mmCIF file of C-alpha atoms in Angstrom:
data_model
loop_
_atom_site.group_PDB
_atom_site.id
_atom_site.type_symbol
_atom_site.label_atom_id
_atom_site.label_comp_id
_atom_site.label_asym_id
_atom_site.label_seq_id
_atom_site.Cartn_x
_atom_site.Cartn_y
_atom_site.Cartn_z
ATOM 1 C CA UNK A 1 14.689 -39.890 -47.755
ATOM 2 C CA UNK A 2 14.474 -36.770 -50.078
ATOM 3 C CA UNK A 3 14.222 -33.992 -48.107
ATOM 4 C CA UNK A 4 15.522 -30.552 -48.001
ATOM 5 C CA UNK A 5 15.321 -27.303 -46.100
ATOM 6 C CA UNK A 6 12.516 -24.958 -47.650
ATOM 7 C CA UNK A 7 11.159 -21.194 -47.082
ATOM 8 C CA UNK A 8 8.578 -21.377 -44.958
ATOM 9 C CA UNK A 9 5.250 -19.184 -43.702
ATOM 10 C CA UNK A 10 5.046 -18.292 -39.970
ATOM 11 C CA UNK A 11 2.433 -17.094 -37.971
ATOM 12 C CA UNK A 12 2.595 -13.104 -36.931
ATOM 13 C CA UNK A 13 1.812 -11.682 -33.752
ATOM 14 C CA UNK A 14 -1.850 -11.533 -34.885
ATOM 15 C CA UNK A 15 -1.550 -15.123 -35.938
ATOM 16 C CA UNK A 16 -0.675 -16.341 -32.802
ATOM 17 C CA UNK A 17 -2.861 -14.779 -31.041
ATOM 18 C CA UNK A 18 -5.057 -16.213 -33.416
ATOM 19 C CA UNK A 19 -3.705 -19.959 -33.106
ATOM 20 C CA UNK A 20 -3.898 -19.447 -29.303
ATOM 21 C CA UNK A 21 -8.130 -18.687 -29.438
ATOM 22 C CA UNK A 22 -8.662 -21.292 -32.014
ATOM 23 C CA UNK A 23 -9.792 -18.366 -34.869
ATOM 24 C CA UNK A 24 -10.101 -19.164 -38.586
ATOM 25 C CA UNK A 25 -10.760 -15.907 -40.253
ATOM 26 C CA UNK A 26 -6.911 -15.800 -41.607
ATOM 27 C CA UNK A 27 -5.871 -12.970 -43.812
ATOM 28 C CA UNK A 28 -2.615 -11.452 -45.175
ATOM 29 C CA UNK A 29 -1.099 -10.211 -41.891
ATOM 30 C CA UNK A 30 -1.535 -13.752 -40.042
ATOM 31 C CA UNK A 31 1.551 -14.651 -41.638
ATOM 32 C CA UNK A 32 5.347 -13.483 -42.792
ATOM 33 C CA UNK A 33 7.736 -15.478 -45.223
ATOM 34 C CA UNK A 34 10.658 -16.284 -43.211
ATOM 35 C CA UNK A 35 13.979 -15.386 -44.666
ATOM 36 C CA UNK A 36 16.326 -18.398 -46.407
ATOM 37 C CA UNK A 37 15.344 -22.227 -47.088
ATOM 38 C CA UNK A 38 15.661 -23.884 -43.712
ATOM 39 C CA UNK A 39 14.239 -27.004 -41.577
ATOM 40 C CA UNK A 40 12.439 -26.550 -38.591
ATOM 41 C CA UNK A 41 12.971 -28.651 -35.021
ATOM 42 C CA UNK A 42 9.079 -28.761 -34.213
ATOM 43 C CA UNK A 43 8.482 -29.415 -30.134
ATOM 44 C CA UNK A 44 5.292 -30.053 -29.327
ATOM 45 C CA UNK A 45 4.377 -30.242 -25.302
ATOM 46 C CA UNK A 46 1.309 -31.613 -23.918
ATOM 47 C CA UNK A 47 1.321 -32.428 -20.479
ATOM 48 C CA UNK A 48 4.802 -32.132 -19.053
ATOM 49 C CA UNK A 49 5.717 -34.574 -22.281
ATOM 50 C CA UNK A 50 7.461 -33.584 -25.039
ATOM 51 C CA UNK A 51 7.503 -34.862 -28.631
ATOM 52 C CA UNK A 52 10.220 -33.757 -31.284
ATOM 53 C CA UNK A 53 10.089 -33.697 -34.894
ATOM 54 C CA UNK A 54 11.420 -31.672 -38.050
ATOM 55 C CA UNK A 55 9.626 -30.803 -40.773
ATOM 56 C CA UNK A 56 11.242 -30.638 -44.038
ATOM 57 C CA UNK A 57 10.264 -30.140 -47.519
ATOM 58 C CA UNK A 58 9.118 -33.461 -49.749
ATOM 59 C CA UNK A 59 9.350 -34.103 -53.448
ATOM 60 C CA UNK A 60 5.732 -33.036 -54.550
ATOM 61 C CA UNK A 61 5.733 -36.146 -56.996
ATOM 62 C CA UNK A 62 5.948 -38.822 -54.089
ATOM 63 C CA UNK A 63 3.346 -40.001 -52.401
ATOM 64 C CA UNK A 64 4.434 -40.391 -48.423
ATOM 65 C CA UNK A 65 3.886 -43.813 -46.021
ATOM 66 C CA UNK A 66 2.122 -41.661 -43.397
ATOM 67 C CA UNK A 67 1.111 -41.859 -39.453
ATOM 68 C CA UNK A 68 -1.150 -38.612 -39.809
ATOM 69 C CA UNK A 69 -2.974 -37.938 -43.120
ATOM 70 C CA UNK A 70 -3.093 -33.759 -43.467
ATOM 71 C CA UNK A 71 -1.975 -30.749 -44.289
ATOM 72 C CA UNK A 72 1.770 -31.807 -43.020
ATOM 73 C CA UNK A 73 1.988 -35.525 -43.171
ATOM 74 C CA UNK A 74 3.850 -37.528 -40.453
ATOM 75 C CA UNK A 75 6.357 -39.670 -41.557
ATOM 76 C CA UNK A 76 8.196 -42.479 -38.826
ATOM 77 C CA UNK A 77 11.825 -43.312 -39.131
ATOM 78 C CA UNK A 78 13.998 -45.370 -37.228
ATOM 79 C CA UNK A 79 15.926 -43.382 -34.354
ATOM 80 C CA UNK A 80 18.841 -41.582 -35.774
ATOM 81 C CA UNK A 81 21.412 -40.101 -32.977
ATOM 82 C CA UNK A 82 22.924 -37.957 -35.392
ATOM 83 C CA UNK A 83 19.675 -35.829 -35.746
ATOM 84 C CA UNK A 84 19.198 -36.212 -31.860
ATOM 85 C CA UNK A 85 22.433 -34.545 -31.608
ATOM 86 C CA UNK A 86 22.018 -31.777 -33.815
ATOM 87 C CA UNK A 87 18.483 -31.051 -32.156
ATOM 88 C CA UNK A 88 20.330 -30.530 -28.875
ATOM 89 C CA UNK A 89 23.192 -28.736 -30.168
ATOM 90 C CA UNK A 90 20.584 -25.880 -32.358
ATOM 91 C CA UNK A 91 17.746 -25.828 -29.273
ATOM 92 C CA UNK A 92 20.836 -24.951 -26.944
ATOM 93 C CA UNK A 93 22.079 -22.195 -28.448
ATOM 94 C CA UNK A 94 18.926 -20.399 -30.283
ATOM 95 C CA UNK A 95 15.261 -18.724 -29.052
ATOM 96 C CA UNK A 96 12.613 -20.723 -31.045
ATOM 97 C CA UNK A 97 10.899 -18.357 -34.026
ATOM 98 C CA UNK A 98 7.262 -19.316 -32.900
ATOM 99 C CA UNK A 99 6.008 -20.163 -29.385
ATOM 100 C CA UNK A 100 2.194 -20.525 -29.376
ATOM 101 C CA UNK A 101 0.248 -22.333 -26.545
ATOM 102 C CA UNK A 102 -2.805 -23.673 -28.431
ATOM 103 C CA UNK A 103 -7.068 -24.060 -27.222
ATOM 104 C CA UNK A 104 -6.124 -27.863 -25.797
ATOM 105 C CA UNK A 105 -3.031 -26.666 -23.789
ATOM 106 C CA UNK A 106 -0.679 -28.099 -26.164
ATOM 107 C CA UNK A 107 2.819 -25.442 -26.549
ATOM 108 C CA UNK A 108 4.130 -25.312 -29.902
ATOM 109 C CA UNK A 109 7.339 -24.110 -30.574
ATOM 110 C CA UNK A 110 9.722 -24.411 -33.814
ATOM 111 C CA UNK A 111 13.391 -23.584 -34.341
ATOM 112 C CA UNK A 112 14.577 -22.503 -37.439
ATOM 113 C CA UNK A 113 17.845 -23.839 -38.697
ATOM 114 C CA UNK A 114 19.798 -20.944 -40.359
ATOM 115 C CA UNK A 115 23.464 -22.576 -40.796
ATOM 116 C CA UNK A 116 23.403 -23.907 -43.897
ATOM 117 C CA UNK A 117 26.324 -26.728 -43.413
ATOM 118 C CA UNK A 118 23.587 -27.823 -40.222
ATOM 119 C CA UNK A 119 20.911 -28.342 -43.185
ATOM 120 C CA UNK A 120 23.617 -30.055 -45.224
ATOM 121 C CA UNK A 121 24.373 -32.447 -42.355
ATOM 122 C CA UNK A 122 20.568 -33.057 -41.506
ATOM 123 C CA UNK A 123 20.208 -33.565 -46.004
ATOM 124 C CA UNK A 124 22.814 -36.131 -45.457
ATOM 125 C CA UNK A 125 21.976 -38.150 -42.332
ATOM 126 C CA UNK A 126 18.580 -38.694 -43.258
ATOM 127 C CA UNK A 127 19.112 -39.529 -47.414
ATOM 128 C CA UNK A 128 19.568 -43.015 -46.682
ATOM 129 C CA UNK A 129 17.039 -43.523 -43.861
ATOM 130 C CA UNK A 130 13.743 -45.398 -45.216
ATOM 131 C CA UNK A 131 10.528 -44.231 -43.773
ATOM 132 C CA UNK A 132 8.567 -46.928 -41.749
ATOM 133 C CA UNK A 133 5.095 -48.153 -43.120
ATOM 134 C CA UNK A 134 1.553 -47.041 -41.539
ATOM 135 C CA UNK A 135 -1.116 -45.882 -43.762
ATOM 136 C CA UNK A 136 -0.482 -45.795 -47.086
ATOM 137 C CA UNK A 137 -1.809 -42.066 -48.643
ATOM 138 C CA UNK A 138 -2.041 -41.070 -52.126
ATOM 139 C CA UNK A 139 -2.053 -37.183 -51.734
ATOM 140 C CA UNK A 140 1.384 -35.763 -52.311
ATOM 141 C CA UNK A 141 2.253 -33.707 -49.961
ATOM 142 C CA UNK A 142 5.260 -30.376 -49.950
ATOM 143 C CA UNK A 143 6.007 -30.701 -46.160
ATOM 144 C CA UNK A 144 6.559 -33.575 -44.202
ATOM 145 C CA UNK A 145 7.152 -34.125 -40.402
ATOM 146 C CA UNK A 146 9.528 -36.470 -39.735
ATOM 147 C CA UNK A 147 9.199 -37.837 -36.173
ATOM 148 C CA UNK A 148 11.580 -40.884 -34.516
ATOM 149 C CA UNK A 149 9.444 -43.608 -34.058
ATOM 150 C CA UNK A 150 10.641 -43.542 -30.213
ATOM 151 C CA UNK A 151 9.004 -39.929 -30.229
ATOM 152 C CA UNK A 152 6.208 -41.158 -31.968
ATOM 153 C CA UNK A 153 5.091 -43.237 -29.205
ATOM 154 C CA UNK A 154 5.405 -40.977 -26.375
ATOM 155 C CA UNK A 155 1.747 -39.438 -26.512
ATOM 156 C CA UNK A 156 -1.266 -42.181 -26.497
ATOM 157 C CA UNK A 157 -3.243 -39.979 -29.295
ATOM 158 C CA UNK A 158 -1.360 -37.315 -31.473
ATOM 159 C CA UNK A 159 -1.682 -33.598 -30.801
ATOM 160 C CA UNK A 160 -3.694 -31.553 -33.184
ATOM 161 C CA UNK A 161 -1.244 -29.197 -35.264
ATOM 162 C CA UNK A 162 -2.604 -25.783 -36.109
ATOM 163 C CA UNK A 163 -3.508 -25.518 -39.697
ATOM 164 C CA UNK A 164 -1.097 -22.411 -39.847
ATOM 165 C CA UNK A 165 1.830 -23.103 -37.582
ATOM 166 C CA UNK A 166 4.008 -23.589 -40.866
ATOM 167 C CA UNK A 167 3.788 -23.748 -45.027
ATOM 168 C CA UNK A 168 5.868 -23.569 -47.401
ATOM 169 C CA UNK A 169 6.250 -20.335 -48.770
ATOM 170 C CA UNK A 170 5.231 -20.700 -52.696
ATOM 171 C CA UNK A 171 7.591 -18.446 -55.296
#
């Protein structure tokens, strides 16, 4: 796969707050540019379960073999224990940069990874993984959430993501 870490948008204080009552009136202050190009672990916990992915940027001139048509699209790969590993080893050691708790009780929290030799290793254990086939889109997308298909399956329907949890940051 061609990914690589990006500069992303985050949700303030006011945007969290926002996230949290389900508001839409966005403006300026909703959101901050975080500092470096990065990936992001993404947890998402609904229930007791929890679901990991990370969400990387995408070559804007590829279309993406998607589980979730949107704003981020979804992409299934085969497990990879390297990326398991380096999930554990970053969420172990670091405060996630956004916690939010959303209208349909579903927590969202992501880590941002700040080492660039992790976002080297995570470049080079997923180049030669191929995504798996769903739905076929046509909309190229920047940002794409990668998600082990064995994480995939743990919730029966897929949480809602917030329209602004994350972007990419444009120059």
């Amino acid at each position: 796969m061609q990914i690589k870490p990006f500069t992303a948008l985050l949700p303030t204080a006011s945007g969290l707050t926002k996230i949290q009552t389900a508001t839409t009136d966005w403006n300026a202050d909703d959101q901050h540019v975080q500092p470096g190009e990065s990936y992001y672990w993404y947890e998402l916990t609904h229930n007791g379960i929890h679901q990991w992915r990370l969400i990387a940027s995408w070559p804007v001139d590829q279309t993406v073999t998607t589980m979730v048509p949107g704003t981020i699209n979804t992409v299934l790969y085969q497990q990879q224990p390297v990326i398991e590993m380096l999930i554990d080893d970053w969420v172990g050691h670091f405060a996630p940069v956004v916690e939010v708790t959303d209208p349909q009780n579903v927590t969202h929290r992501l880590w941002q990874i700040t080492e660039s030799e992790v976002n080297a290793d995570i470049t080079a254990a997923m180049a030669p993984v191929t995504p798996q086939k769903t739905w076929l889109t046509t909309v190229s997308t920047p940002l794409v959430m990668l998600v082990a298909t064995t994480e995939w399956q743990k919730f029966p329907e897929a949480p809602t993501i917030p329209e602004q949890l994350i972007a990419m940051a444009t120059a």
